[in-house]
Amino acid sequence: MRIECRGVLFDLDGVLVDSTPAVERVWTRWAEEHKLDAKSVVKQAHGRPSIETIRELLPHADHAAEDRKVERWEIEDIADVVALPGAAELLRTLPESRWAVVTSGTRSLATARLKAAGLPVPRGFVTASDIQNGKPHPEPYLLGANSLATRAEECVAIEDAPAGVRAAKAAGTRVIAVRTTTEAAELRESGADWILADLSRVSVHASGECLALTFAEE
């Protein structure tokens, strides 16, 4: 498969970095503290801003304080955060002005995880610190395209979570989904256009502002 675009918008966790063990540890700790079912909390939190999950599960809590606590735990828990297959190689071949990270984490957390994984901090960077509405709302991906001075319709998003896939599709972006954290059937149901195992299957050729992505769909 070969597709052309003017920008690539990457989700972070589950796409560029493997932070799943850390995410599960933090949200399990938080769930147990509040006597909630850890497995369902981890699933609900994946791919969304932390504060939105907190608001839903603890409607009468001090949401800002809980969010700061979760963020602090996540920033402290980065010892086993690593780059996912193909991520470093793909980023090295992309011009800096043609790719961005669009993540539900805060800027501090996203930066810590990128650095822990040995990946560059992007020029285009949309985090929970920059938005009013988190995934699955289209706002994050609309801002991501804007950070590259292009339109969402001219970009390709790479996601691993259903909420992220729906956000990108709602913004008008084509979506490659990687099944690092979610089954292919659920990604397809969320609207993903193509599904891959990971980024090791993707290569890019850049010519000016035009990018040509080549990949082998499963």
Short mmCIF file of C-alpha atoms in Angstrom, two decimals:
data_model
loop_
_atom_site.label_atom_id
_atom_site.label_comp_id
_atom_site.label_asym_id
_atom_site.label_seq_id
_atom_site.Cartn_x
_atom_site.Cartn_y
_atom_site.Cartn_z
CA MET A 1 0.00 0.00 0.00
CA ARG A 2 1.26 3.49 -0.87
CA ILE A 3 -0.49 6.68 0.25
CA GLU A 4 0.47 10.33 -0.03
CA CYS A 5 0.03 13.03 2.60
CA ARG A 6 1.52 16.29 3.85
CA GLY A 7 1.91 15.32 7.49
CA VAL A 8 1.96 12.37 9.89
CA LEU A 9 0.29 12.71 13.29
CA PHE A 10 1.47 10.15 15.83
CA ASP A 11 -0.24 9.15 19.02
CA LEU A 12 2.47 8.50 21.61
CA ASP A 13 1.71 5.62 23.99
CA GLY A 14 1.27 2.36 22.11
CA VAL A 15 2.46 3.89 18.83
CA LEU A 16 5.90 5.41 19.41
CA VAL A 17 6.62 4.19 22.94
CA ASP A 18 5.71 1.14 24.95
CA SER A 19 4.47 2.52 28.26
CA THR A 20 1.76 -0.09 28.78
CA PRO A 21 3.32 -1.70 31.89
CA ALA A 22 3.75 1.74 33.52
CA VAL A 23 0.22 2.83 32.60
CA GLU A 24 -1.23 -0.37 34.02
CA ARG A 25 0.78 -0.05 37.24
CA VAL A 26 -0.26 3.56 37.83
CA TRP A 27 -3.95 3.12 37.07
CA THR A 28 -4.11 -0.13 39.05
CA ARG A 29 -2.58 1.70 42.02
CA TRP A 30 -5.10 4.53 41.61
CA ALA A 31 -8.04 2.14 41.23
CA GLU A 32 -7.09 0.19 44.33
CA GLU A 33 -6.73 3.41 46.31
CA HIS A 34 -10.33 4.27 45.43
CA LYS A 35 -11.65 0.68 45.68
CA LEU A 36 -12.46 0.46 41.95
CA ASP A 37 -12.06 -2.46 39.57
CA ALA A 38 -8.50 -2.10 38.28
CA LYS A 39 -8.97 -3.94 34.98
CA SER A 40 -11.92 -1.81 33.87
CA VAL A 41 -10.21 1.40 35.02
CA VAL A 42 -7.08 0.63 32.97
CA LYS A 43 -9.20 -0.04 29.88
CA GLN A 44 -11.27 3.12 30.37
CA ALA A 45 -8.18 5.29 30.85
CA HIS A 46 -6.33 4.12 27.74
CA GLY A 47 -5.94 6.74 25.03
CA ARG A 48 -7.81 9.49 26.86
CA PRO A 49 -6.81 12.44 29.07
CA SER A 50 -6.46 11.25 32.65
CA ILE A 51 -8.73 13.94 34.06
CA GLU A 52 -11.65 12.77 31.91
CA THR A 53 -11.41 9.26 33.35
CA ILE A 54 -11.13 10.68 36.85
CA ARG A 55 -14.21 12.87 36.37
CA GLU A 56 -16.26 9.91 35.17
CA LEU A 57 -15.21 7.52 37.92
CA LEU A 58 -15.03 9.97 40.85
CA PRO A 59 -17.62 12.66 40.06
CA HIS A 60 -17.40 14.26 43.52
CA ALA A 61 -13.61 14.20 43.98
CA ASP A 62 -11.07 17.00 43.63
CA HIS A 63 -10.38 16.20 39.99
CA ALA A 64 -7.41 18.53 39.56
CA ALA A 65 -5.69 17.10 42.64
CA GLU A 66 -6.30 13.51 41.52
CA ASP A 67 -5.03 14.33 38.03
CA ARG A 68 -1.83 15.86 39.42
CA LYS A 69 -1.28 12.74 41.52
CA VAL A 70 -1.71 10.39 38.57
CA GLU A 71 0.60 12.53 36.43
CA ARG A 72 3.26 12.54 39.17
CA TRP A 73 3.09 8.75 39.48
CA GLU A 74 3.36 8.34 35.70
CA ILE A 75 6.36 10.66 35.39
CA GLU A 76 8.09 8.76 38.20
CA ASP A 77 7.39 5.40 36.53
CA ILE A 78 9.40 5.50 33.29
CA ALA A 79 12.19 3.00 33.97
CA ASP A 80 10.87 0.43 31.48
CA VAL A 81 9.45 2.85 28.86
CA VAL A 82 11.04 1.97 25.48
CA ALA A 83 10.58 2.83 21.82
CA LEU A 84 8.30 0.47 19.91
CA PRO A 85 9.61 -1.40 16.83
CA GLY A 86 10.17 0.87 13.84
CA ALA A 87 9.48 4.12 15.71
CA ALA A 88 13.02 5.52 15.86
CA GLU A 89 13.77 4.54 12.27
CA LEU A 90 10.58 6.11 10.92
CA LEU A 91 11.07 9.39 12.81
CA ARG A 92 14.63 9.66 11.51
CA THR A 93 13.37 9.60 7.91
CA LEU A 94 10.64 12.21 8.42
CA PRO A 95 11.42 15.93 8.04
CA GLU A 96 10.91 17.71 11.38
CA SER A 97 8.27 19.99 9.87
CA ARG A 98 6.16 17.09 8.58
CA TRP A 99 5.35 15.13 11.76
CA ALA A 100 3.77 15.82 15.13
CA VAL A 101 2.80 13.99 18.30
CA VAL A 102 -0.84 14.15 19.37
CA THR A 103 -1.19 12.58 22.80
CA SER A 104 -3.72 12.48 25.64
CA GLY A 105 -0.93 12.81 28.20
CA THR A 106 0.33 16.13 29.53
CA ARG A 107 3.33 17.84 27.96
CA SER A 108 5.54 17.00 30.96
CA LEU A 109 4.61 13.33 30.87
CA ALA A 110 4.88 13.02 27.08
CA THR A 111 8.31 14.68 27.09
CA ALA A 112 9.53 12.38 29.88
CA ARG A 113 8.40 9.27 27.99
CA LEU A 114 9.92 10.40 24.67
CA LYS A 115 13.25 11.07 26.36
CA ALA A 116 13.13 7.77 28.28
CA ALA A 117 12.60 5.95 24.98
CA GLY A 118 15.43 7.83 23.26
CA LEU A 119 13.10 9.53 20.77
CA PRO A 120 13.17 13.19 19.69
CA VAL A 121 10.80 15.75 21.17
CA PRO A 122 8.84 17.01 18.15
CA ARG A 123 8.38 20.53 16.91
CA GLY A 124 4.66 19.79 16.43
CA PHE A 125 3.35 18.71 19.82
CA VAL A 126 -0.28 18.57 20.99
CA THR A 127 -0.90 17.32 24.53
CA ALA A 128 -3.62 17.39 27.16
CA SER A 129 -2.06 20.66 28.27
CA ASP A 130 -3.11 22.29 24.97
CA ILE A 131 -6.73 21.24 24.49
CA GLN A 132 -10.22 21.79 25.85
CA ASN A 133 -11.66 18.51 24.52
CA GLY A 134 -9.77 15.23 24.61
CA LYS A 135 -9.99 12.19 22.34
CA PRO A 136 -12.40 10.96 20.96
CA HIS A 137 -13.20 14.63 20.21
CA PRO A 138 -11.51 15.78 16.96
CA GLU A 139 -9.86 18.84 18.56
CA PRO A 140 -6.46 17.20 19.26
CA TYR A 141 -6.02 16.09 15.65
CA LEU A 142 -7.26 19.37 14.22
CA LEU A 143 -4.63 21.15 16.33
CA GLY A 144 -2.01 18.58 15.30
CA ALA A 145 -2.60 19.31 11.62
CA ASN A 146 -2.54 23.04 12.34
CA SER A 147 0.85 22.65 14.04
CA LEU A 148 2.17 21.41 10.68
CA ALA A 149 0.50 24.29 8.80
CA THR A 150 -1.74 21.88 6.93
CA ARG A 151 -5.29 20.51 7.03
CA ALA A 152 -6.34 17.32 8.81
CA GLU A 153 -7.58 15.91 5.50
CA GLU A 154 -4.01 16.11 4.19
CA CYS A 155 -2.58 14.14 7.12
CA VAL A 156 -2.36 10.52 8.20
CA ALA A 157 -2.81 9.69 11.88
CA ILE A 158 -1.24 6.64 13.49
CA GLU A 159 -3.14 5.35 16.52
CA ASP A 160 -3.50 2.32 18.76
CA ALA A 161 -6.62 3.16 20.78
CA PRO A 162 -10.28 3.27 19.71
CA ALA A 163 -10.76 6.73 21.23
CA GLY A 164 -7.83 8.03 19.21
CA VAL A 165 -9.01 6.42 16.00
CA ARG A 166 -12.43 8.00 16.41
CA ALA A 167 -10.86 11.40 17.16
CA ALA A 168 -8.73 11.30 14.03
CA LYS A 169 -11.59 10.14 11.81
CA ALA A 170 -13.85 12.86 13.20
CA ALA A 171 -11.16 15.39 12.25
CA GLY A 172 -11.16 14.07 8.69
CA THR A 173 -7.81 12.31 8.93
CA ARG A 174 -6.98 8.94 7.41
CA VAL A 175 -5.90 6.47 10.10
CA ILE A 176 -3.34 3.72 10.27
CA ALA A 177 -3.91 1.70 13.44
CA VAL A 178 -1.27 -0.47 15.09
CA ARG A 179 -2.50 -3.37 17.17
CA THR A 180 0.01 -2.98 19.98
CA THR A 181 -2.64 -2.55 22.68
CA THR A 182 -6.00 -3.22 21.00
CA GLU A 183 -7.38 -6.09 18.92
CA ALA A 184 -7.70 -5.53 15.17
CA ALA A 185 -11.48 -6.03 15.18
CA GLU A 186 -12.01 -3.22 17.70
CA LEU A 187 -9.71 -0.89 15.77
CA ARG A 188 -11.56 -1.63 12.56
CA GLU A 189 -14.90 -1.05 14.28
CA SER A 190 -13.61 2.33 15.49
CA GLY A 191 -12.98 3.38 11.89
CA ALA A 192 -9.31 2.62 11.18
CA ASP A 193 -8.52 2.59 7.46
CA TRP A 194 -5.53 0.25 7.73
CA ILE A 195 -4.25 -2.02 10.51
CA LEU A 196 -0.62 -3.02 11.05
CA ALA A 197 1.31 -4.87 13.74
CA ASP A 198 3.61 -1.91 14.43
CA LEU A 199 5.62 0.83 12.74
CA SER A 200 8.32 -1.55 11.51
CA ARG A 201 6.02 -2.14 8.51
CA VAL A 202 6.01 1.55 7.50
CA SER A 203 8.55 3.44 5.37
CA VAL A 204 8.42 7.00 4.06
CA HIS A 205 9.81 8.96 1.14
CA ALA A 206 9.85 12.74 1.48
CA SER A 207 9.83 15.13 -1.46
CA GLY A 208 9.44 18.73 -0.34
CA GLU A 209 6.20 18.96 1.61
CA CYS A 210 4.84 15.74 0.12
CA LEU A 211 5.25 12.43 1.92
CA ALA A 212 4.71 8.99 0.46
CA LEU A 213 4.04 6.29 3.06
CA THR A 214 4.51 2.66 2.05
CA PHE A 215 3.39 -0.19 4.27
CA ALA A 216 2.25 -3.80 4.21
CA GLU A 217 -1.17 -4.25 5.74
CA GLU A 218 -1.83 -7.52 7.55
#
